[in-house]
Short mmCIF file of C-alpha atoms in Angstrom, two decimals:
data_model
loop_
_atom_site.label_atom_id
_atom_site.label_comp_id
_atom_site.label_asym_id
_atom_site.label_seq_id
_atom_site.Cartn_x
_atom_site.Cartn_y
_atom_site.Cartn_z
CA UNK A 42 47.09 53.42 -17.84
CA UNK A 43 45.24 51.04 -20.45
CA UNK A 44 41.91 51.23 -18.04
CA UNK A 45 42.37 55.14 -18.09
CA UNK A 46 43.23 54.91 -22.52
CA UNK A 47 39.99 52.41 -22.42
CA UNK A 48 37.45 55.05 -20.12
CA UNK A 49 38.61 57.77 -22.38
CA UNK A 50 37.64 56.01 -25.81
CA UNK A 51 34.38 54.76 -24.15
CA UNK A 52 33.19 58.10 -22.83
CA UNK A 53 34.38 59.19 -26.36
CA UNK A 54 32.51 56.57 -28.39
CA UNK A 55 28.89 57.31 -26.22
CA UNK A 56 29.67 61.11 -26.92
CA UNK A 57 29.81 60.32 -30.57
CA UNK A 58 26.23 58.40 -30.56
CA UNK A 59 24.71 61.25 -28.61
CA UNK A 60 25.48 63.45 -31.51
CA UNK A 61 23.85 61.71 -33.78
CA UNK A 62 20.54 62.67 -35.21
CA UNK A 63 17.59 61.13 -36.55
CA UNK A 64 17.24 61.68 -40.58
CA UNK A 65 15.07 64.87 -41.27
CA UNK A 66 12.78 62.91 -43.86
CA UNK A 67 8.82 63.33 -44.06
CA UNK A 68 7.84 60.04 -44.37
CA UNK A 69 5.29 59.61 -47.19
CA UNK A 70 1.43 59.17 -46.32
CA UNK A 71 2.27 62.16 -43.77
CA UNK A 72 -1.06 64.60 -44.15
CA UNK A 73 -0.19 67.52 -45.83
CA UNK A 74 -2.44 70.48 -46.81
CA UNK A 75 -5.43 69.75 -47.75
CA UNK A 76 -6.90 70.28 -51.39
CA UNK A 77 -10.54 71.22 -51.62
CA UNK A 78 -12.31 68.20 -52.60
CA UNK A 79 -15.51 68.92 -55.21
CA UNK A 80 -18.06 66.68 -56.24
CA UNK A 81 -20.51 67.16 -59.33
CA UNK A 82 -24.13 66.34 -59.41
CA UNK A 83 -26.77 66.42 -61.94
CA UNK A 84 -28.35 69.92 -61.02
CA UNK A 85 -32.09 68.30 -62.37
CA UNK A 86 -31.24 65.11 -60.37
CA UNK A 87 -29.43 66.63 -57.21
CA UNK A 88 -28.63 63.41 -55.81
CA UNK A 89 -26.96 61.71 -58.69
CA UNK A 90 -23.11 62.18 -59.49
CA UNK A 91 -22.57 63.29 -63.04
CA UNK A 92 -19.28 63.07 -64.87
CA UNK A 93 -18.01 66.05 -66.21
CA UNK A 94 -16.67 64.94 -69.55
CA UNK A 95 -14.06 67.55 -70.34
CA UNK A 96 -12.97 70.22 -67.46
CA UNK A 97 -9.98 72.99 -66.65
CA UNK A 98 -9.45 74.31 -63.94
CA UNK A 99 -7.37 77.15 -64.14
CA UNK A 100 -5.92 79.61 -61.24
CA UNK A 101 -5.82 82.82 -63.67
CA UNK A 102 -3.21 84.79 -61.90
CA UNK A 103 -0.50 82.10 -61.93
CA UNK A 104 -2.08 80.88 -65.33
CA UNK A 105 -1.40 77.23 -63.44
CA UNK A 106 -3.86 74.66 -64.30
CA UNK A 107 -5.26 71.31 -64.56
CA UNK A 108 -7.19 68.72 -66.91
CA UNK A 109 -10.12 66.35 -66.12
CA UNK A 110 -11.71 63.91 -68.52
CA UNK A 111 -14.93 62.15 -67.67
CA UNK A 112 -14.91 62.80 -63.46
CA UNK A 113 -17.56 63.62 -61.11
CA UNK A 114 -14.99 64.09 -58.02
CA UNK A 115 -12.11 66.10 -57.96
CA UNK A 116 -9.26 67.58 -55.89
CA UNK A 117 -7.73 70.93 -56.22
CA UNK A 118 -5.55 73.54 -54.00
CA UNK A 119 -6.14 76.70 -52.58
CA UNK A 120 -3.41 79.45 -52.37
CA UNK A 121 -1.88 79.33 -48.95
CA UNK A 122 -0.79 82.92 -48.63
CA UNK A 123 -3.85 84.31 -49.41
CA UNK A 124 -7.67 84.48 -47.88
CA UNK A 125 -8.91 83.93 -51.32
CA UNK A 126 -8.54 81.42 -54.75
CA UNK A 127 -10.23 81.99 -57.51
CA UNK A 128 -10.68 79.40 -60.05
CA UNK A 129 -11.72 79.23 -63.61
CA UNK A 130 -13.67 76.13 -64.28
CA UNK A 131 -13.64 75.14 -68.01
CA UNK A 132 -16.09 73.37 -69.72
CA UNK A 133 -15.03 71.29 -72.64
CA UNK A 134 -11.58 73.42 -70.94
CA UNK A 135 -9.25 69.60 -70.98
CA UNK A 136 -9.35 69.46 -74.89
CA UNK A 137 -7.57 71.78 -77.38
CA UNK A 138 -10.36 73.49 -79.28
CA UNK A 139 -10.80 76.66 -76.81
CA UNK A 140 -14.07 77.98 -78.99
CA UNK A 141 -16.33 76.02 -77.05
CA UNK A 142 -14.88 76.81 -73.99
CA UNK A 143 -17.35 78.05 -71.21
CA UNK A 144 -15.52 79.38 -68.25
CA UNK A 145 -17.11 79.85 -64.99
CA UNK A 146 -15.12 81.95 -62.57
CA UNK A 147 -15.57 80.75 -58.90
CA UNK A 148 -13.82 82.40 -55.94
CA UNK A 149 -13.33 80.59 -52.29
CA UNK A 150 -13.39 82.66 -49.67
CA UNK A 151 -11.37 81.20 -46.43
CA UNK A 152 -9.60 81.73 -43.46
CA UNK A 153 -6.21 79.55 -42.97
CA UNK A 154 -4.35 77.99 -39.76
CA UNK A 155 -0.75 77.11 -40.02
CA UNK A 156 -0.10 73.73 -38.18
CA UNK A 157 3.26 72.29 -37.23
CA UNK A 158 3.94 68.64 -38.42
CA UNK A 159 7.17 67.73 -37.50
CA UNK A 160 10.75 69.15 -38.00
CA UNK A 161 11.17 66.83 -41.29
CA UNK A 162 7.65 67.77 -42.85
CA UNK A 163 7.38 71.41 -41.79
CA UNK A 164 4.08 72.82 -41.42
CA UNK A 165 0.56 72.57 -43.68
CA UNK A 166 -2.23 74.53 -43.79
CA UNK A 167 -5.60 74.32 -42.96
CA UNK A 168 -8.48 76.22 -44.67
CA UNK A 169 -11.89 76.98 -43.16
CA UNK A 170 -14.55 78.69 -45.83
CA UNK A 171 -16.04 81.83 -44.40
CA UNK A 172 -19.49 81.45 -43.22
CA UNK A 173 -21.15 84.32 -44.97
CA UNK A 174 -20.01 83.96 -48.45
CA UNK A 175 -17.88 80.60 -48.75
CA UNK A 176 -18.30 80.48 -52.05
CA UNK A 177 -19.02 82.84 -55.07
CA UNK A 178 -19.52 82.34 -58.65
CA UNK A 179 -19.65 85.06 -60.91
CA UNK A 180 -22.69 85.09 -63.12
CA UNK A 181 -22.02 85.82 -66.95
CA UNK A 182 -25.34 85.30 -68.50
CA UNK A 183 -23.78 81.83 -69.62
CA UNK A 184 -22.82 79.49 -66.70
CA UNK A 185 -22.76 76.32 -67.01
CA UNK A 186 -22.96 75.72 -63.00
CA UNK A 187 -26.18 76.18 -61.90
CA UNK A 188 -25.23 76.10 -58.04
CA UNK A 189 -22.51 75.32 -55.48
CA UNK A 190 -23.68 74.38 -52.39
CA UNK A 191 -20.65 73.93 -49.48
CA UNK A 192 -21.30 70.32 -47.11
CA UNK A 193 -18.10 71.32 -45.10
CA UNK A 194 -16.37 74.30 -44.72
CA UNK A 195 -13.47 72.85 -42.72
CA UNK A 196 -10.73 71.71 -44.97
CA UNK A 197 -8.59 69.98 -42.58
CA UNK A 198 -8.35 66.75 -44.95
CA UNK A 199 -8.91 64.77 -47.73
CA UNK A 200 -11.28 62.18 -46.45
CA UNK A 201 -14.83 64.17 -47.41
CA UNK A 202 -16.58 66.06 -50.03
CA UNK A 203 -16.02 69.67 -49.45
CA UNK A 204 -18.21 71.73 -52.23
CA UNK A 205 -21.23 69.83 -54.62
CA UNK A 206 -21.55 71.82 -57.94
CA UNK A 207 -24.10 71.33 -59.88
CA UNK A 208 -24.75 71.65 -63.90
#
């Protein structure tokens, strides 16, 4: 009887560990979607960085936005459920004065692929610019960008230089 009790509350206890699961936690460092990464450049010296001493950039229809002081690289998202972002860059945009603001409105044009991470992390998205218009920028008589030119249109991560603008 006690070998039969001590079987039963064996088989019982394995059952139990069987059931367990692992924690459903995405562990941080875990790639993620990508942002587009952007680079500025002197547009009369088109190999030299140049700092952009006071940018926004603002996505208009969400009126969501971000600040830049004195940078020549930086990172921002694309919309994931759409084949399109357009984004106002600001000059002189990061302080609070807005009437010497010079906004030039440029639009990314992309495809997207969904890929599955993990159970804990979900899924990200991966953006590749469209080869016949990748990038726009509307012209308004005043730009302060003189060009964008794309180095790689796959945004799969965060480790290159995606778009060079230069002003």
């Amino acid at each position: 009887m006690k070998k039969i009790v001590f079987i039963t509350l064996s088989l019982l206890l394995a059952v139990s560990f069987w059931n367990c699961e692992k924690d459903d936690i995405c562990a941080e460092g875990t790639p993620t979607t990508p942002r587009v990464i952007i680079e500025f450049y002197d547009a009369t010296a088109t190999t030299t960085l140049k700092n952009v001493t006071s940018l926004g950039v603002i996505e208009p229809t969400f009126a969501t936005g971000f600040a830049f002081t004195a940078v020549s690289k930086i990172q921002v998202p694309l919309r994931t459920n759409a084949t399109t972002t357009t984004l106002n860059f600001i000059q002189n945009g990061s302080d609070t004065d807005t009437s010497n603001d010079n906004i030039d409105a440029v639009t990314f044009n992309y495809a997207t692929s969904d890929v599955y991470i993990s159970r804990a992390c979900g899924y990200k998205t991966l953006f590749y610019l469209d080869p016949t218009t990748p990038v726009n920028l509307a012209t308004d008589g005043n730009n302060w960008i003189q060009n964008i030119v794309v180095t790689q249109p796959d945004i799969e991560n965060e480790n290159e230089v995606h778009v060079k603008i230069y002003f």
